mmCIF file of C-alpha atoms in Angstrom:
data_model
loop_
_atom_site.group_PDB
_atom_site.id
_atom_site.type_symbol
_atom_site.label_atom_id
_atom_site.label_comp_id
_atom_site.label_asym_id
_atom_site.label_seq_id
_atom_site.Cartn_x
_atom_site.Cartn_y
_atom_site.Cartn_z
ATOM 1 C CA UNK A 1 -49.106 -45.104 47.923
ATOM 2 C CA UNK A 2 -45.495 -44.210 46.964
ATOM 3 C CA UNK A 3 -44.482 -41.063 48.853
ATOM 4 C CA UNK A 4 -40.840 -39.894 48.093
ATOM 5 C CA UNK A 5 -39.087 -38.648 51.175
ATOM 6 C CA UNK A 6 -36.297 -36.325 49.951
ATOM 7 C CA UNK A 7 -32.952 -37.322 51.208
ATOM 8 C CA UNK A 8 -31.041 -35.655 52.832
ATOM 9 C CA UNK A 9 -33.559 -34.228 55.075
ATOM 10 C CA UNK A 10 -33.419 -30.697 53.588
ATOM 11 C CA UNK A 11 -31.472 -27.681 54.243
ATOM 12 C CA UNK A 12 -33.855 -26.806 57.135
ATOM 13 C CA UNK A 13 -32.032 -29.390 59.333
ATOM 14 C CA UNK A 14 -28.800 -27.687 58.828
ATOM 15 C CA UNK A 15 -30.345 -24.219 59.646
ATOM 16 C CA UNK A 16 -31.821 -25.308 62.821
ATOM 17 C CA UNK A 17 -28.917 -26.903 64.791
ATOM 18 C CA UNK A 18 -30.883 -27.426 67.814
ATOM 19 C CA UNK A 19 -33.241 -29.762 65.902
ATOM 20 C CA UNK A 20 -30.531 -31.999 65.051
ATOM 21 C CA UNK A 21 -29.435 -31.993 68.894
ATOM 22 C CA UNK A 22 -32.797 -32.614 70.074
ATOM 23 C CA UNK A 23 -33.253 -35.643 67.562
ATOM 24 C CA UNK A 24 -30.841 -38.378 68.047
ATOM 25 C CA UNK A 25 -32.342 -40.255 65.077
ATOM 26 C CA UNK A 26 -32.642 -37.123 62.780
ATOM 27 C CA UNK A 27 -33.660 -39.068 59.501
ATOM 28 C CA UNK A 28 -36.408 -41.126 61.387
ATOM 29 C CA UNK A 29 -37.813 -37.910 62.957
ATOM 30 C CA UNK A 30 -37.734 -35.991 59.590
ATOM 31 C CA UNK A 31 -39.392 -38.961 57.950
ATOM 32 C CA UNK A 32 -42.189 -38.849 60.402
ATOM 33 C CA UNK A 33 -42.614 -35.219 59.959
ATOM 34 C CA UNK A 34 -42.580 -35.425 56.197
ATOM 35 C CA UNK A 35 -45.188 -38.110 56.015
ATOM 36 C CA UNK A 36 -47.482 -36.604 58.646
ATOM 37 C CA UNK A 37 -47.409 -33.263 56.794
ATOM 38 C CA UNK A 38 -47.998 -35.093 53.393
ATOM 39 C CA UNK A 39 -50.968 -37.036 54.830
ATOM 40 C CA UNK A 40 -52.667 -34.071 56.455
ATOM 41 C CA UNK A 41 -52.513 -32.051 53.316
ATOM 42 C CA UNK A 42 -54.198 -34.872 51.289
ATOM 43 C CA UNK A 43 -56.245 -37.280 53.472
ATOM 44 C CA UNK A 44 -58.762 -37.066 56.136
ATOM 45 C CA UNK A 45 -57.518 -37.753 59.764
ATOM 46 C CA UNK A 46 -57.823 -41.453 60.643
ATOM 47 C CA UNK A 47 -57.769 -42.615 56.960
ATOM 48 C CA UNK A 48 -54.269 -43.901 57.256
ATOM 49 C CA UNK A 49 -52.000 -46.153 59.418
ATOM 50 C CA UNK A 50 -48.295 -45.829 59.080
ATOM 51 C CA UNK A 51 -45.683 -48.526 59.812
ATOM 52 C CA UNK A 52 -42.183 -47.198 59.782
ATOM 53 C CA UNK A 53 -39.235 -49.157 58.525
ATOM 54 C CA UNK A 54 -37.422 -48.504 61.840
ATOM 55 C CA UNK A 55 -39.897 -50.410 63.908
ATOM 56 C CA UNK A 56 -39.017 -53.637 65.500
ATOM 57 C CA UNK A 57 -41.048 -56.338 67.168
ATOM 58 C CA UNK A 58 -38.937 -55.949 70.195
ATOM 59 C CA UNK A 59 -39.387 -52.255 70.801
ATOM 60 C CA UNK A 60 -42.676 -51.332 69.032
ATOM 61 C CA UNK A 61 -44.545 -54.723 69.003
ATOM 62 C CA UNK A 62 -44.610 -54.832 65.152
ATOM 63 C CA UNK A 63 -42.515 -54.807 61.972
ATOM 64 C CA UNK A 64 -42.808 -54.879 58.277
ATOM 65 C CA UNK A 65 -40.604 -55.778 55.363
ATOM 66 C CA UNK A 66 -40.515 -52.538 53.486
ATOM 67 C CA UNK A 67 -38.585 -53.972 50.598
ATOM 68 C CA UNK A 68 -41.025 -56.853 50.081
ATOM 69 C CA UNK A 69 -43.841 -54.156 50.092
ATOM 70 C CA UNK A 70 -41.942 -52.306 47.483
ATOM 71 C CA UNK A 71 -41.622 -55.266 45.357
ATOM 72 C CA UNK A 72 -45.130 -56.510 45.456
ATOM 73 C CA UNK A 73 -46.369 -52.969 44.741
ATOM 74 C CA UNK A 74 -44.260 -52.836 41.644
ATOM 75 C CA UNK A 75 -42.089 -50.152 42.718
ATOM 76 C CA UNK A 76 -38.594 -51.736 42.785
ATOM 77 C CA UNK A 77 -37.379 -55.422 42.176
ATOM 78 C CA UNK A 78 -36.193 -57.310 45.096
ATOM 79 C CA UNK A 79 -33.212 -59.688 44.322
ATOM 80 C CA UNK A 80 -33.637 -62.595 46.837
ATOM 81 C CA UNK A 81 -30.066 -63.956 46.424
ATOM 82 C CA UNK A 82 -28.475 -60.601 47.291
ATOM 83 C CA UNK A 83 -31.427 -59.488 49.433
ATOM 84 C CA UNK A 84 -31.305 -56.065 47.713
ATOM 85 C CA UNK A 85 -34.025 -53.938 46.289
ATOM 86 C CA UNK A 86 -33.190 -52.496 42.932
ATOM 87 C CA UNK A 87 -35.300 -49.674 41.208
ATOM 88 C CA UNK A 88 -35.318 -49.611 37.378
ATOM 89 C CA UNK A 89 -33.933 -46.015 37.340
ATOM 90 C CA UNK A 90 -32.394 -45.326 40.725
ATOM 91 C CA UNK A 91 -30.773 -48.697 41.123
ATOM 92 C CA UNK A 92 -29.851 -49.628 44.655
ATOM 93 C CA UNK A 93 -29.734 -45.938 45.845
ATOM 94 C CA UNK A 94 -33.067 -46.021 47.216
ATOM 95 C CA UNK A 95 -34.317 -46.535 50.761
ATOM 96 C CA UNK A 96 -37.745 -47.198 51.987
ATOM 97 C CA UNK A 97 -38.754 -45.478 55.289
ATOM 98 C CA UNK A 98 -42.533 -46.381 55.831
ATOM 99 C CA UNK A 99 -45.589 -48.253 54.431
ATOM 100 C CA UNK A 100 -48.597 -46.109 54.421
ATOM 101 C CA UNK A 101 -51.931 -48.227 54.864
ATOM 102 C CA UNK A 102 -55.090 -46.552 53.598
ATOM 103 C CA UNK A 103 -58.063 -47.631 55.627
ATOM 104 C CA UNK A 104 -61.157 -48.944 53.756
ATOM 105 C CA UNK A 105 -59.282 -49.615 50.600
ATOM 106 C CA UNK A 106 -59.547 -53.408 49.754
ATOM 107 C CA UNK A 107 -56.900 -54.854 47.529
ATOM 108 C CA UNK A 108 -59.187 -57.309 45.650
ATOM 109 C CA UNK A 109 -60.742 -54.037 44.162
ATOM 110 C CA UNK A 110 -57.482 -52.559 42.828
ATOM 111 C CA UNK A 111 -55.640 -53.578 39.686
ATOM 112 C CA UNK A 112 -52.595 -55.898 40.628
ATOM 113 C CA UNK A 113 -49.162 -54.253 39.474
ATOM 114 C CA UNK A 114 -47.276 -55.888 36.890
ATOM 115 C CA UNK A 115 -44.433 -58.330 38.082
ATOM 116 C CA UNK A 116 -41.135 -56.434 37.622
ATOM 117 C CA UNK A 117 -38.312 -58.026 35.699
ATOM 118 C CA UNK A 118 -34.774 -58.142 37.235
ATOM 119 C CA UNK A 119 -33.158 -55.107 35.998
ATOM 120 C CA UNK A 120 -29.638 -56.296 36.609
ATOM 121 C CA UNK A 121 -27.216 -57.791 33.977
ATOM 122 C CA UNK A 122 -25.616 -61.188 34.593
ATOM 123 C CA UNK A 123 -22.211 -59.509 34.832
ATOM 124 C CA UNK A 124 -23.400 -56.897 37.289
ATOM 125 C CA UNK A 125 -25.127 -59.596 39.551
ATOM 126 C CA UNK A 126 -21.843 -61.602 39.421
ATOM 127 C CA UNK A 127 -19.545 -58.516 40.271
ATOM 128 C CA UNK A 128 -21.816 -57.264 43.060
ATOM 129 C CA UNK A 129 -22.365 -60.843 44.420
ATOM 130 C CA UNK A 130 -18.632 -61.529 44.610
ATOM 131 C CA UNK A 131 -18.115 -58.281 46.665
ATOM 132 C CA UNK A 132 -21.069 -59.010 49.024
ATOM 133 C CA UNK A 133 -19.790 -62.589 49.762
ATOM 134 C CA UNK A 134 -16.341 -61.248 50.571
ATOM 135 C CA UNK A 135 -17.721 -58.542 52.704
ATOM 136 C CA UNK A 136 -19.606 -60.867 54.961
ATOM 137 C CA UNK A 137 -16.935 -63.642 54.970
ATOM 138 C CA UNK A 138 -14.518 -60.990 56.411
ATOM 139 C CA UNK A 139 -17.050 -59.194 58.701
ATOM 140 C CA UNK A 140 -16.475 -60.801 62.018
ATOM 141 C CA UNK A 141 -12.697 -60.372 61.673
ATOM 142 C CA UNK A 142 -12.649 -56.683 60.480
ATOM 143 C CA UNK A 143 -12.935 -53.467 62.232
ATOM 144 C CA UNK A 144 -16.304 -51.469 61.818
ATOM 145 C CA UNK A 145 -14.734 -48.671 59.529
ATOM 146 C CA UNK A 146 -13.578 -51.410 57.109
ATOM 147 C CA UNK A 147 -16.881 -53.410 57.161
ATOM 148 C CA UNK A 148 -18.651 -49.966 56.247
ATOM 149 C CA UNK A 149 -16.299 -49.147 53.482
ATOM 150 C CA UNK A 150 -16.830 -52.722 52.017
ATOM 151 C CA UNK A 151 -20.688 -52.130 52.196
ATOM 152 C CA UNK A 152 -20.331 -48.815 50.436
ATOM 153 C CA UNK A 153 -18.260 -50.604 47.772
ATOM 154 C CA UNK A 154 -20.843 -53.091 47.211
ATOM 155 C CA UNK A 155 -23.447 -50.545 46.235
ATOM 156 C CA UNK A 156 -20.814 -48.557 44.170
ATOM 157 C CA UNK A 157 -20.274 -51.665 42.176
ATOM 158 C CA UNK A 158 -23.909 -51.480 40.546
ATOM 159 C CA UNK A 159 -23.972 -49.955 37.032
ATOM 160 C CA UNK A 160 -27.738 -49.246 37.330
ATOM 161 C CA UNK A 161 -28.586 -45.963 38.936
ATOM 162 C CA UNK A 162 -25.042 -44.951 39.022
ATOM 163 C CA UNK A 163 -25.961 -41.267 38.236
ATOM 164 C CA UNK A 164 -28.034 -41.193 41.367
ATOM 165 C CA UNK A 165 -25.345 -42.463 43.654
ATOM 166 C CA UNK A 166 -24.450 -40.621 46.775
ATOM 167 C CA UNK A 167 -22.621 -37.355 46.341
ATOM 168 C CA UNK A 168 -19.196 -37.776 48.109
ATOM 169 C CA UNK A 169 -20.129 -34.998 50.474
ATOM 170 C CA UNK A 170 -23.120 -37.195 51.736
ATOM 171 C CA UNK A 171 -20.799 -39.812 52.957
ATOM 172 C CA UNK A 172 -19.489 -37.383 55.372
ATOM 173 C CA UNK A 173 -22.872 -37.238 56.998
ATOM 174 C CA UNK A 174 -22.380 -40.681 58.149
ATOM 175 C CA UNK A 175 -20.211 -40.980 61.268
ATOM 176 C CA UNK A 176 -18.586 -44.125 59.915
ATOM 177 C CA UNK A 177 -17.124 -42.202 56.979
ATOM 178 C CA UNK A 178 -16.026 -39.019 58.610
ATOM 179 C CA UNK A 179 -13.815 -38.000 61.800
ATOM 180 C CA UNK A 180 -16.586 -35.280 62.471
ATOM 181 C CA UNK A 181 -19.699 -36.473 64.155
ATOM 182 C CA UNK A 182 -22.750 -34.658 62.329
ATOM 183 C CA UNK A 183 -24.794 -34.336 65.538
ATOM 184 C CA UNK A 184 -21.820 -32.918 67.328
ATOM 185 C CA UNK A 185 -20.912 -30.468 64.662
ATOM 186 C CA UNK A 186 -24.003 -28.790 62.977
ATOM 187 C CA UNK A 187 -21.752 -26.767 60.962
ATOM 188 C CA UNK A 188 -20.163 -29.643 59.321
ATOM 189 C CA UNK A 189 -23.784 -31.189 58.596
ATOM 190 C CA UNK A 190 -24.723 -27.891 57.044
ATOM 191 C CA UNK A 191 -21.659 -27.912 54.879
ATOM 192 C CA UNK A 192 -22.405 -31.468 53.558
ATOM 193 C CA UNK A 193 -26.114 -30.862 53.030
ATOM 194 C CA UNK A 194 -25.506 -27.621 51.179
ATOM 195 C CA UNK A 195 -23.194 -29.275 48.680
ATOM 196 C CA UNK A 196 -25.724 -32.035 47.783
ATOM 197 C CA UNK A 197 -27.960 -31.658 44.606
ATOM 198 C CA UNK A 198 -31.508 -30.539 45.081
ATOM 199 C CA UNK A 199 -33.831 -33.553 44.102
ATOM 200 C CA UNK A 200 -37.510 -32.859 43.257
ATOM 201 C CA UNK A 201 -39.599 -35.844 44.253
ATOM 202 C CA UNK A 202 -42.591 -37.164 42.152
ATOM 203 C CA UNK A 203 -45.665 -38.685 43.570
ATOM 204 C CA UNK A 204 -47.020 -41.973 42.196
ATOM 205 C CA UNK A 205 -49.739 -44.324 43.386
ATOM 206 C CA UNK A 206 -49.177 -47.889 43.868
ATOM 207 C CA UNK A 207 -51.495 -50.651 45.100
ATOM 208 C CA UNK A 208 -50.645 -53.764 47.065
ATOM 209 C CA UNK A 209 -52.450 -56.796 46.225
ATOM 210 C CA UNK A 210 -53.599 -59.261 48.778
#
């Protein structure tokens, strides 16, 4: 199941400052809330198991490669050399928050999604690859702000999905890109979220082969 989670987490977060204060990991909390509501409205209780992208073996006792799941399900191409997931329409401007497992659905009975071709051009791969190698070669000797700026420059270098790139205001939501800390300044967060375009998600079904 491919269930889009709108990003950023809706204007309701900006309108409820206490919610932001009470949830240190606001995006993770919003994702859980969004997925719980979507499942409750469409499936019977107990029909699903959800593995979230933020889960780790050390803390949660399990983890899953959400990018690999997206690749196998035919949602987006995983480029192994760059270790990046690239969507045919959205390019690199996509993130995976969770894997929803439907109980009692057996993969052999489902159609296997077609293998996705690499949507990147050779010149695009070369340009992005050079930026990425430079970024990680300088990582240990650079300050955190510079490293994050280089990471953002890498994604900015993609041609595919450029029209879906972050609005400049959304960068301000990230503490690395702004002097204001969003959780300490709900008004700042409200300004940034209000400036972003309203994206209407679509729902699509995907199957994971064994």
